[in-house]
Amino acid sequence: MLRLTIDGIKVEASEGTIILEVARQVHIKIPVLCYLEGVQAIGSCRVCLVEVEGVKTLVPACVTPVTNGMKVYTNTRRVRDARRTVVELLLSDHNGECQTCERNEDCELQALARDLGIRDIEYLGEQSLKKEDTSTAALVRDTSKCILCRRCVSVCTEIQGVGAIFPQNRGFKTIIGPAFSLDLENVICVQCGQCAAVCPVSAIKEKDDTEKVWSALDNPDKHVIVQTAPAIRAAFGECFGYPPGTLVTGKMTSALRRLGFDAVFDTEFTADLTIMEEGTELLNRLKKALVDKEDISLPQFTSCCPAWIKFVEHFYPEFLPNISTCKSPQQMFGAVAKTYYAGKIGRRPEDIFVVSIMPCTAKKFEAERPEMTDSGAQDVDAVLTTRELGRLIKQAGIEFRSLHGEEMDTPFGIATGAADIFANTGGVMEAGLRTAYEIVTGEQLPFKNLHVKSIAGLDGIKEASITFNKTFSEWEFLKGVTLKVAVAHGLGNARKILERVKGGDNTYHCIEIMACPGGCIGGGGQPRMTTDEMRRARISAIYKEDEGKKLRKSHENPALKQLYGQFLGQPLGEKSHHLLHTQYMRRDFNF
Amino acid sequence: MSIKKCRQEFEKIFKKYPDKTQALLPCLYVAQEKCGCLTEEIVSFLAQRLDLPKVEVYSVITFYSMFSFEKKGKFVIRICMSLPCYLRGSREILEAVVEEALCIKPNQSTEAKKFTIEPVSCLGLCDIAPAMMINKKIYGNLTPQKAREIIRRYKQEKDK
C-alpha cells in the first residue's frame, strides 16, 4: 500500500492507481474531458492538471500513477489558472452555439466552463473548419463542435474493433473522421452510435427525427402508433433526473399517450415473437444437422442487433448464412402492425405511421434498409432514441415526474418477462433457452428463478451449456444432446468469438451478440454518460421487471398465441417467412 | 504497381520490428521514397500486414508533412515554419522562395514537377534558424537573398 496526501487528506492506494481515482475516493472532484473510465486515458486535454510537490510541471491526474509519500494539490491558484487556460483555449476553437445546440445543459464542455468560472475567452483567432456529415440515417458529425478528445476514436477502434474514424491532418486542419474525407455512409461504420454516446459535446450525435414524428402526430389522416424497446424503460428516467435503473414503464406510457399517439405498444411483444421464430429456426437447424445430416450453418447467431448485422456484412460476410433470418423485434413489429393490426382496425398500411423508441442509433439505419418493406409500405417510419423521446416530452411541456403510471394498449402491449431481458447482454439467449428447453422437454428451464447465471453480467464473452435429458418424441434426436451457447457484447468481443469459430471451434450451437457494451441498456441512444455502474443498475432493473411478471416465457404470451391463431399460422410458416424473416448482404467497402 | 517496388524493403522492416505497429513509419518512408507518393493500395496493404485499421494508417500519413498522396517534384523544398524559424523570418524566406523559384503557391508543384514547396513543422534545425531542406540537404541561417541564390542554382541544374 502506498501512502500519500491529496489536499492534505491522508490516503492509501495500491500501486498503479492514478491520482484521479484516489481523489475520487476522498470526494475531491478533478475535472476531466478526454478521460473516460474503461474507454480512454491518454492525458491529452490537460483539464485534469494537478500540482505535485517537488515536481516542476503540473501533471495530468488521469494518467499519473500515485507514489509513496506523494503530496498532491488539486486546488491551488496555479492549478485553477492552468485548467481555466486549457478550457479557454478549447472554447476559442469551439462553435459555441450553446442555446441552439441539442447538448445545451447536457454538455461536458459547457459544464466545465461553468464550474471553472470562465467569463472571458482571450484567445481569438484562427478556427477549425466546419464540416457537417449527414450522410447516414443514424448519425450526424459536426467538426465545428469537436474538441478532438478522441473518445469516439477509442470506442470505435478499441471497444468496437470497427475503426471507421481517426484523427487526420494536424493543427487547425485536424478533424476526426473517416479516411480520405469520406462520409460515414461510405465507410465501414456500423452506426452503433457508441461514438455519440461518449462524445462530451455535440460533435457526433444521432440524426434528429423528432420533427418527423411531430409532423405525423399533427397529421389527422395518420394513425400514429409507437413501440417502446425493452432497454429504454430502465434508463429513460435519467432524462428527468431519476437515478439509473429506475423503472419508468408506466409513466413513459402515459407520457406517450399525452403526446398524442393513437396507441402505445411494446417492442417486447415482438421480442416474444422473435423467440418463437428464432427458437424454432434453431431447432430446425439442429434437426437438419443431426437427423438429415445436411450441411447447415451452425452456430446460429442472433439477429436482433442492426449494428452487429452491419458488422458481419462488412467484416465477416462468410458468416452471413449463420445469422438467424429473423428480423429484429423492431422490424417484426412494423411488419405485423401494418398488416395484422391494420386489418384489425380497418386501415391501409400506408395510413399507419409506426414510431419506435430505441436505445439505439443503428435502429434508424435498420428501419431504412430497403428490404424492410414487407408490409407494402416502409415497415417502421421513424425511430427516436431514448434521448430524443426525452426532448419530445420536454417540448410538449409534459411534467414527466408528476405523471401516473398507465398500462400499454392491447394487443401489442402484452409481453412476458422473457422479452424484458432482451435489453441486456445474455438476455436474448436466456429468453430463447426458457422457451426452447420447454418446447423440447415439456419442463421448465432448470435454473433458479429461470436465470442462466453464467451468461449474465458484464464479462465480455460468456458461455453456458444445458443437456436435454428427456424429450418429447418429435425432438427425440436431441435426447442427451448438450446445447452449448455463447454470448458476447461489444463488437470487439464479437470479433474474438468470430475468430474463434473461424479458427475451427465448432462446439457452439447458438451465439448471442449485442454490439454495445452491456447490451441495449448501454446503447448508443441512451442517456449519457453510460458507465459500468449505470449498466449494472439498468440491468438489475430489467431483471426486476422480468421477475415481477406472471408470465416469463415467450411462448406463454396470450396475445402472441392469438396472433399465430388468427394470422400467422405457425412459427416459420409461410406468412412468417414473408413478413418476419429477411436476408443480408455483403458490403465491400474499402475504408 | 507501387507495392511491388517496396515489397522487399517492407519485409526487411517487418522482421526488424517485433512490435508490428512500430514498422509503420519506416515502411511509409520507404514507400514515399520509392514511389514518389503514397496510394490507397499502400494504405490497405500496410493496414492488413500490420493489423491496423486502414483509417489509422491514413491518419499517420496525413499527420506528417513528409508523406503525401500526390507525386512531388524532383526537388522538395521544406521550409520550417515553427516558432524559432518563424521569429527569425521564415515567412520572408517562404515568400522569396515561392517568388524566385516558381511562381506557385505553397504545397503546389511546378508544372514540370521540378519543385514542390512545403511549409513544414520543426525540422530540428533551430540552431541555424531560419532553415530549409531541399530533398535531404540542409540550408540554414537564411536570408531572402541567400534563399533566392540557392533556388537559382537548383533551377540552373535543369539546363545542364
XYZ file of N, CA and C in Angstrom, chain A residues 237-437:
603
model
N -35.824 7.303 -17.354
C -35.988 8.193 -16.205
C -34.825 9.157 -16.038
N -33.629 8.737 -16.503
C -32.440 9.583 -16.365
C -32.613 10.924 -17.094
N -33.436 10.939 -18.139
C -33.701 12.200 -18.847
C -34.427 13.187 -17.941
N -35.038 12.675 -16.879
C -35.819 13.545 -15.997
C -35.288 13.510 -14.566
N -34.020 13.200 -14.441
C -33.360 13.292 -13.139
C -33.493 12.080 -12.234
N -34.094 11.001 -12.712
C -34.143 9.787 -11.894
C -32.793 9.076 -11.947
N -32.432 8.360 -10.869
C -31.167 7.615 -10.932
C -31.257 6.467 -11.933
N -30.109 6.065 -12.512
C -30.093 4.946 -13.459
C -30.734 3.715 -12.830
N -31.482 2.995 -13.641
C -32.106 1.780 -13.123
C -33.456 2.035 -12.483
N -34.011 3.238 -12.639
C -35.372 3.486 -12.156
C -36.330 3.040 -13.257
N -37.254 2.166 -12.910
C -38.195 1.683 -13.923
C -39.308 2.707 -14.113
N -39.491 3.167 -15.330
C -40.498 4.201 -15.569
C -41.473 3.786 -16.670
N -41.708 2.469 -16.801
C -42.560 1.973 -17.885
C -43.937 2.655 -17.885
N -44.549 2.728 -16.720
C -45.907 3.280 -16.618
C -45.966 4.755 -16.957
N -45.048 5.528 -16.373
C -45.002 6.975 -16.644
C -44.719 7.222 -18.123
N -43.823 6.436 -18.682
C -43.469 6.601 -20.089
C -44.706 6.368 -20.961
N -45.476 5.329 -20.606
C -46.686 5.020 -21.369
C -47.647 6.195 -21.329
N -47.862 6.763 -20.145
C -48.824 7.863 -20.106
C -48.278 9.096 -20.807
N -46.954 9.320 -20.748
C -46.375 10.455 -21.470
C -46.592 10.291 -22.976
N -46.399 9.067 -23.474
C -46.576 8.816 -24.906
C -48.027 9.062 -25.319
N -48.938 8.665 -24.453
C -50.358 8.912 -24.760
C -50.638 10.406 -24.822
N -50.073 11.144 -23.876
C -50.293 12.598 -23.869
C -49.687 13.268 -25.098
N -48.620 12.678 -25.617
C -48.024 13.247 -26.828
C -48.962 13.125 -28.018
N -49.923 12.196 -27.899
C -50.919 12.089 -28.954
C -50.833 10.823 -29.790
N -50.051 9.860 -29.349
C -50.002 8.597 -30.097
C -51.354 7.896 -29.991
N -51.802 7.328 -31.096
C -53.106 6.677 -31.106
C -53.089 5.357 -30.352
N -51.926 4.726 -30.297
C -51.809 3.510 -29.482
C -50.368 3.379 -29.025
N -50.207 2.945 -27.787
C -48.872 2.767 -27.221
C -48.614 1.273 -27.061
N -47.634 0.793 -27.790
C -47.355 -0.637 -27.817
C -45.937 -0.926 -27.340
N -45.657 -2.214 -27.290
C -44.388 -2.643 -26.717
C -43.596 -3.461 -27.739
N -42.358 -3.066 -27.984
C -41.498 -3.893 -28.838
C -41.306 -5.269 -28.190
N -41.549 -5.323 -26.899
C -41.406 -6.605 -26.204
C -42.370 -7.655 -26.749
N -43.527 -7.200 -27.243
C -44.453 -8.159 -27.833
C -43.763 -8.896 -28.986
N -43.079 -8.135 -29.822
C -42.413 -8.789 -30.950
C -41.072 -9.399 -30.539
N -40.581 -9.047 -29.340
C -39.427 -9.779 -28.819
C -39.869 -11.210 -28.511
N -41.053 -11.325 -27.915
C -41.617 -12.669 -27.684
C -41.803 -13.408 -29.010
N -42.269 -12.659 -30.014
C -42.465 -13.256 -31.341
C -41.114 -13.725 -31.913
N -40.094 -12.912 -31.714
C -38.756 -13.272 -32.187
C -38.300 -14.594 -31.581
N -38.558 -14.757 -30.280
C -38.155 -16.002 -29.619
C -38.830 -17.203 -30.273
N -40.111 -17.067 -30.587
C -40.830 -18.188 -31.214
C -40.217 -18.522 -32.575
N -39.943 -17.485 -33.338
C -39.412 -17.702 -34.690
C -37.955 -18.178 -34.653
N -37.168 -17.473 -33.839
C -35.733 -17.751 -33.831
C -35.435 -19.086 -33.133
N -36.230 -19.372 -32.069
C -36.069 -20.650 -31.370
C -36.402 -21.805 -32.306
N -37.518 -21.647 -33.046
C -37.922 -22.696 -33.980
C -36.855 -22.864 -35.069
N -36.317 -21.740 -35.518
C -35.271 -21.794 -36.545
C -34.062 -22.583 -36.042
N -33.678 -22.339 -34.792
C -32.519 -23.056 -34.244
C -32.799 -24.555 -34.149
N -34.005 -24.899 -33.642
C -34.333 -26.320 -33.519
C -34.348 -26.991 -34.896
N -34.841 -26.251 -35.900
C -34.835 -26.769 -37.269
C -33.421 -27.002 -37.793
N -32.558 -26.013 -37.522
C -31.169 -26.165 -37.979
C -30.537 -27.380 -37.311
N -30.817 -27.543 -36.003
C -30.239 -28.696 -35.293
C -30.744 -29.995 -35.898
N -32.031 -29.995 -36.234
C -32.611 -31.207 -36.820
C -31.937 -31.524 -38.155
N -31.788 -30.481 -38.972
C -31.155 -30.701 -40.269
C -29.722 -31.201 -40.112
N -29.043 -30.694 -39.111
C -27.653 -31.099 -38.902
C -27.557 -32.500 -38.316
N -28.408 -32.787 -37.333
C -28.267 -34.050 -36.601
C -29.012 -35.218 -37.245
N -30.195 -34.935 -37.810
C -31.008 -36.029 -38.359
C -30.774 -36.186 -39.863
N -30.959 -35.057 -40.563
C -30.850 -35.138 -42.019
C -29.401 -35.086 -42.501
N -28.488 -34.842 -41.557
C -27.045 -34.756 -41.873
C -26.770 -33.757 -42.997
N -27.575 -32.710 -43.014
C -27.366 -31.669 -44.019
C -26.202 -30.788 -43.596
N -25.616 -30.138 -44.590
C -24.518 -29.219 -44.294
C -25.122 -27.851 -43.963
N -25.546 -27.700 -42.727
C -26.275 -26.488 -42.346
C -25.370 -25.592 -41.501
N -25.552 -24.283 -41.667
C -24.663 -23.356 -40.968
C -24.952 -23.277 -39.474
N -24.027 -23.713 -38.686
C -24.075 -23.588 -37.239
C -22.722 -23.058 -36.786
N -22.609 -22.340 -35.706
C -23.683 -21.912 -34.811
C -24.611 -20.898 -35.472
N -25.813 -20.807 -34.904
C -26.732 -19.760 -35.336
C -26.462 -18.519 -34.496
N -26.314 -17.380 -35.168
C -26.129 -16.119 -34.444
C -27.457 -15.373 -34.346
N -27.627 -14.648 -33.257
C -28.845 -13.839 -33.117
C -28.818 -12.677 -34.115
N -30.005 -12.119 -34.370
C -30.098 -11.097 -35.416
C -30.834 -9.840 -34.961
N -30.932 -9.644 -33.647
C -31.722 -8.502 -33.148
C -31.011 -7.179 -33.332
N -29.678 -7.230 -33.429
C -28.883 -6.006 -33.338
C -28.423 -5.551 -34.730
N -28.928 -4.430 -35.225
C -28.596 -3.999 -36.584
C -27.126 -3.608 -36.774
N -26.486 -3.129 -35.703
C -25.067 -2.770 -35.834
C -24.228 -4.037 -35.985
N -24.605 -5.067 -35.273
C -23.937 -6.372 -35.391
C -24.108 -6.942 -36.789
N -25.329 -6.835 -37.325
C -25.586 -7.341 -38.685
C -24.682 -6.610 -39.676
N -24.629 -5.276 -39.552
C -23.819 -4.493 -40.492
C -22.328 -4.837 -40.319
N -21.950 -5.115 -39.088
C -20.559 -5.514 -38.803
C -20.204 -6.793 -39.581
N -21.092 -7.768 -39.530
C -20.833 -9.024 -40.253
C -20.835 -8.777 -41.765
N -21.773 -7.952 -42.215
C -21.848 -7.659 -43.652
C -20.548 -7.027 -44.166
N -19.907 -6.231 -43.302
C -18.650 -5.601 -43.693
C -17.439 -6.510 -43.507
N -17.351 -7.108 -42.323
C -16.091 -7.736 -41.930
C -16.072 -9.265 -42.055
N -17.220 -9.895 -41.873
C -17.242 -11.365 -41.884
C -18.397 -11.897 -42.743
N -18.443 -11.521 -44.027
C -19.584 -11.945 -44.845
C -19.723 -13.465 -44.929
N -18.607 -14.179 -44.671
C -18.698 -15.653 -44.733
C -19.634 -16.209 -43.648
N -19.945 -15.384 -42.626
C -20.828 -15.850 -41.562
C -22.288 -15.440 -41.780
N -22.594 -14.772 -42.898
C -23.972 -14.331 -43.108
C -24.980 -15.489 -43.066
N -24.643 -16.679 -43.624
C -25.612 -17.785 -43.531
C -25.851 -18.257 -42.094
N -24.952 -17.889 -41.181
C -25.124 -18.317 -39.787
C -26.077 -17.423 -39.011
N -26.311 -16.231 -39.542
C -27.170 -15.308 -38.803
C -28.621 -15.713 -38.993
N -29.349 -15.740 -37.893
C -30.769 -16.070 -37.950
C -31.444 -15.184 -38.987
N -32.357 -15.764 -39.739
C -33.033 -14.969 -40.764
C -34.117 -14.083 -40.160
N -34.350 -14.226 -38.860
C -35.394 -13.422 -38.212
C -35.063 -11.945 -38.283
N -36.066 -11.146 -38.616
C -35.904 -9.701 -38.471
C -35.795 -9.391 -36.981
N -35.347 -8.185 -36.691
C -35.273 -7.778 -35.291
C -36.679 -7.510 -34.777
N -36.861 -7.494 -33.458
C -38.196 -7.191 -32.914
C -38.761 -5.869 -33.446
N -37.918 -4.846 -33.600
C -38.413 -3.566 -34.137
C -39.073 -3.775 -35.507
N -38.387 -4.523 -36.371
C -38.894 -4.684 -37.730
C -40.059 -5.661 -37.789
N -40.042 -6.681 -36.926
C -41.212 -7.576 -36.866
C -42.438 -6.779 -36.461
N -42.229 -5.848 -35.518
C -43.345 -5.025 -35.062
C -43.946 -4.245 -36.228
N -43.068 -3.564 -36.971
C -43.550 -2.768 -38.097
C -44.331 -3.629 -39.076
N -43.796 -4.824 -39.339
C -44.433 -5.701 -40.335
C -45.807 -6.196 -39.868
N -45.934 -6.586 -38.601
C -47.259 -7.065 -38.160
C -48.214 -5.905 -37.881
N -47.647 -4.744 -37.502
C -48.513 -3.589 -37.246
C -49.214 -3.152 -38.522
N -48.481 -3.165 -39.633
C -49.048 -2.661 -40.877
C -49.797 -3.736 -41.672
N -49.891 -4.953 -41.107
C -50.677 -5.988 -41.781
C -51.790 -6.477 -40.850
N -51.405 -7.258 -39.853
C -52.383 -7.831 -38.913
C -53.178 -6.749 -38.180
N -52.454 -5.794 -37.557
C -53.114 -4.736 -36.790
C -53.905 -3.810 -37.715
N -53.321 -3.499 -38.877
C -54.020 -2.646 -39.844
C -55.362 -3.266 -40.223
N -55.345 -4.579 -40.437
C -56.573 -5.291 -40.781
C -57.587 -5.195 -39.649
N -57.096 -5.341 -38.424
C -57.990 -5.301 -37.262
C -58.698 -3.968 -37.125
N -57.964 -2.872 -37.392
C -58.597 -1.560 -37.225
C -59.113 -1.006 -38.561
N -58.993 -1.803 -39.592
C -59.554 -1.411 -40.891
C -58.834 -0.250 -41.563
N -57.514 -0.222 -41.454
C -56.750 0.846 -42.118
C -55.771 0.238 -43.112
N -55.351 1.058 -44.091
C -54.346 0.591 -45.038
C -52.965 0.762 -44.421
N -51.977 -0.060 -44.838
C -50.633 0.059 -44.242
C -50.075 1.470 -44.348
N -50.332 2.138 -45.494
C -49.731 3.460 -45.668
C -50.395 4.537 -44.808
N -51.549 4.206 -44.195
C -52.189 5.179 -43.296
C -51.651 5.073 -41.870
N -50.905 4.020 -41.629
C -50.377 3.828 -40.282
C -48.946 4.330 -40.237
N -48.615 5.078 -39.193
C -47.258 5.603 -39.027
C -46.673 4.958 -37.779
N -45.630 4.167 -37.973
C -45.037 3.441 -36.846
C -43.778 4.159 -36.360
N -43.808 4.544 -35.100
C -42.646 5.179 -34.473
C -42.039 4.185 -33.484
N -40.714 4.069 -33.492
C -40.082 3.244 -32.448
C -39.261 4.128 -31.534
N -39.275 3.786 -30.267
C -38.378 4.437 -29.314
C -37.302 3.415 -28.962
N -36.062 3.723 -29.310
C -34.999 2.730 -29.223
C -33.811 3.291 -28.435
N -33.063 2.419 -27.783
C -31.861 2.877 -27.069
C -30.684 3.009 -28.024
N -30.956 3.082 -29.288
C -30.011 2.704 -30.332
C -30.041 3.715 -31.460
N -28.898 3.940 -32.095
C -28.882 4.761 -33.303
C -28.974 3.888 -34.558
N -28.395 2.690 -34.492
C -28.378 1.814 -35.665
C -29.786 1.397 -36.081
N -30.741 1.479 -35.147
C -32.129 1.141 -35.489
C -32.692 2.096 -36.539
N -32.161 3.333 -36.565
C -32.583 4.290 -37.596
C -32.133 3.793 -38.966
N -30.913 3.280 -38.971
C -30.369 2.702 -40.206
C -31.189 1.475 -40.618
N -31.466 0.623 -39.637
C -32.195 -0.613 -39.927
C -33.573 -0.324 -40.528
N -34.275 0.660 -39.942
C -35.629 0.977 -40.418
C -35.610 1.422 -41.880
N -34.474 2.004 -42.303
C -34.384 2.493 -43.682
C -33.750 1.502 -44.647
N -33.423 0.302 -44.152
C -32.909 -0.707 -45.100
C -33.987 -0.969 -46.147
N -33.594 -1.013 -47.411
C -34.618 -1.104 -48.473
C -35.460 -2.377 -48.401
N -34.923 -3.429 -47.780
C -35.713 -4.670 -47.769
C -36.784 -4.683 -46.672
N -36.799 -3.637 -45.829
C -37.736 -3.633 -44.702
C -39.080 -3.005 -45.083
N -39.693 -3.575 -46.114
C -40.956 -3.025 -46.611
C -41.953 -4.145 -46.914
N -41.871 -5.233 -46.153
C -42.691 -6.402 -46.484
C -44.185 -6.192 -46.260
N -44.543 -5.148 -45.495
C -45.969 -4.885 -45.270
C -46.595 -4.190 -46.471
N -45.751 -3.747 -47.405
C -46.266 -2.996 -48.554
C -45.948 -1.523 -48.427
N -45.496 -1.113 -47.254
C -45.031 0.260 -47.026
C -43.743 0.127 -46.213
N -43.065 1.255 -45.931
C -41.908 1.126 -45.051
C -42.420 0.666 -43.684
N -41.894 -0.454 -43.191
C -42.480 -1.094 -42.010
C -42.408 -0.202 -40.768
N -41.254 0.442 -40.570
C -41.115 1.367 -39.434
C -40.796 2.743 -40.010
N -41.602 3.741 -39.644
C -41.473 5.040 -40.317
C -40.446 5.960 -39.676
N -40.372 5.952 -38.358
C -39.410 6.838 -37.703
C -38.907 6.179 -36.431
N -37.627 6.398 -36.159
C -37.017 5.835 -34.958
C -36.451 6.973 -34.122
N -36.851 7.029 -32.875
C -36.273 8.018 -31.958
C -35.411 7.301 -30.924
N -34.309 7.924 -30.556
C -33.524 7.374 -29.452
C -34.202 7.748 -28.133
N -33.754 7.094 -27.071
C -34.250 7.422 -25.735
C -34.106 8.927 -25.486
N -32.945 9.461 -25.880
C -32.680 10.891 -25.648
C -33.657 11.773 -26.426
N -33.942 11.377 -27.682
C -34.874 12.178 -28.479
C -36.275 12.179 -27.877
N -36.714 11.032 -27.342
C -38.035 10.993 -26.712
C -38.055 11.949 -25.520
N -36.953 11.980 -24.756
C -36.861 12.915 -23.636
C -37.090 14.343 -24.110
N -36.472 14.688 -25.252
C -36.616 16.047 -25.773
C -38.055 16.324 -26.224
N -38.670 15.296 -26.838
C -40.052 15.432 -27.321
C -40.988 15.764 -26.156
N -40.786 15.050 -25.061
C -41.661 15.235 -23.904
C -41.449 16.615 -23.274
N -40.184 17.050 -23.255
C -39.917 18.396 -22.728
C -40.532 19.468 -23.631
N -40.423 19.261 -24.955
C -41.019 20.223 -25.890
C -42.524 20.328 -25.686
N -43.140 19.194 -25.325
C -44.588 19.173 -25.185
C -45.032 19.763 -23.854
N -44.083 20.051 -22.987
C -44.435 20.626 -21.691
C -45.070 19.628 -20.735
N -44.764 18.365 -20.949
C -45.313 17.338 -20.061
C -44.407 17.190 -18.838
N -44.993 17.328 -17.666
C -44.183 17.151 -16.452
C -44.097 15.673 -16.118
N -43.018 15.086 -16.607
C -42.897 13.629 -16.568
C -42.994 13.083 -15.145
N -42.309 13.733 -14.222
C -42.215 13.179 -12.863
C -43.570 13.139 -12.167
N -44.495 13.990 -12.600
C -45.786 14.026 -11.904
C -46.807 13.060 -12.519
N -46.413 12.372 -13.588
C -47.378 11.500 -14.273
C -47.683 10.244 -13.451
N -48.896 9.730 -13.621
C -49.238 8.438 -13.036
C -48.993 7.350 -14.067
N -48.628 6.192 -13.580
C -48.334 5.095 -14.488
C -49.591 4.595 -15.189
N -49.441 4.234 -16.453
C -50.572 3.642 -17.185
C -50.112 2.358 -17.872
N -51.094 1.567 -18.287
C -50.791 0.305 -18.985
C -50.749 0.549 -20.495
N -49.989 -0.282 -21.189
C -49.962 -0.151 -22.646
C -51.224 -0.737 -23.266
N -51.409 -0.463 -24.551
C -52.614 -0.917 -25.229
C -52.510 -2.377 -25.672
N -53.667 -2.981 -25.896
C -53.697 -4.334 -26.450
C -53.842 -4.203 -27.972
N -53.430 -5.182 -28.752
C -52.841 -6.459 -28.330
C -51.309 -6.415 -28.200
N -50.679 -5.395 -28.795
C -49.212 -5.434 -28.854
C -48.550 -4.835 -27.620
N -49.353 -4.571 -26.597
C -48.744 -4.060 -25.371
C -48.517 -5.168 -24.360
N -48.850 -6.383 -24.771
C -48.734 -7.514 -23.841
C -47.421 -8.257 -24.092
N -46.628 -8.418 -23.037
C -45.332 -9.090 -23.210
C -44.957 -9.853 -21.955
N -44.060 -10.801 -22.112
C -43.616 -11.611 -20.970
C -42.279 -11.107 -20.438
N -41.892 -11.654 -19.315
C -40.595 -11.283 -18.728
C -39.435 -11.643 -19.638
N -39.617 -12.677 -20.431
C -38.545 -13.078 -21.344
C -38.191 -11.950 -22.307
N -39.202 -11.157 -22.648
C -38.967 -10.062 -23.582
C -38.268 -8.884 -22.905
N -38.539 -8.712 -21.606
C -37.840 -7.642 -20.880
C -36.333 -7.767 -21.028
N -35.863 -9.002 -20.840
C -34.407 -9.176 -20.740
C -33.695 -9.131 -22.093
N -34.458 -8.902 -23.169
C -33.807 -8.603 -24.460
C -32.927 -7.359 -24.339
N -33.158 -6.601 -23.264
C -32.473 -5.321 -23.085
C -31.002 -5.469 -22.772
N -30.617 -6.599 -22.191
C -29.234 -6.683 -21.721
C -28.504 -7.905 -22.245
N -27.193 -7.810 -22.198
C -26.374 -8.909 -22.694
C -26.735 -10.219 -21.978
N -26.894 -11.266 -22.762
C -27.278 -12.565 -22.211
C -28.776 -12.782 -22.169
N -29.534 -11.697 -22.327
C -30.983 -11.779 -22.170
C -31.704 -12.507 -23.286
N -31.303 -12.238 -24.512
C -31.963 -12.889 -25.643
C -31.734 -14.397 -25.563
N -30.492 -14.757 -25.207
C -30.173 -16.181 -25.102
C -30.986 -16.832 -23.981
N -31.045 -16.158 -22.840
C -31.810 -16.724 -21.721
C -33.281 -16.889 -22.096
N -33.828 -15.851 -22.740
C -35.234 -15.924 -23.165
C -35.431 -17.091 -24.128
N -34.475 -17.263 -25.035
C -34.551 -18.351 -26.009
C -34.499 -19.709 -25.317
N -33.611 -19.824 -24.344
C -33.468 -21.106 -23.643
C -34.729 -21.440 -22.839
N -35.326 -20.409 -22.226
C -36.549 -20.652 -21.458
C -37.602 -21.330 -22.334
N -37.726 -20.860 -23.566
C -38.750 -21.413 -24.458
C -38.285 -22.713 -25.114
N -37.074 -22.715 -25.639
C -36.606 -23.897 -26.373
C -36.575 -25.125 -25.456
N -36.082 -24.934 -24.240
C -35.979 -26.081 -23.330
C -37.362 -26.664 -23.049
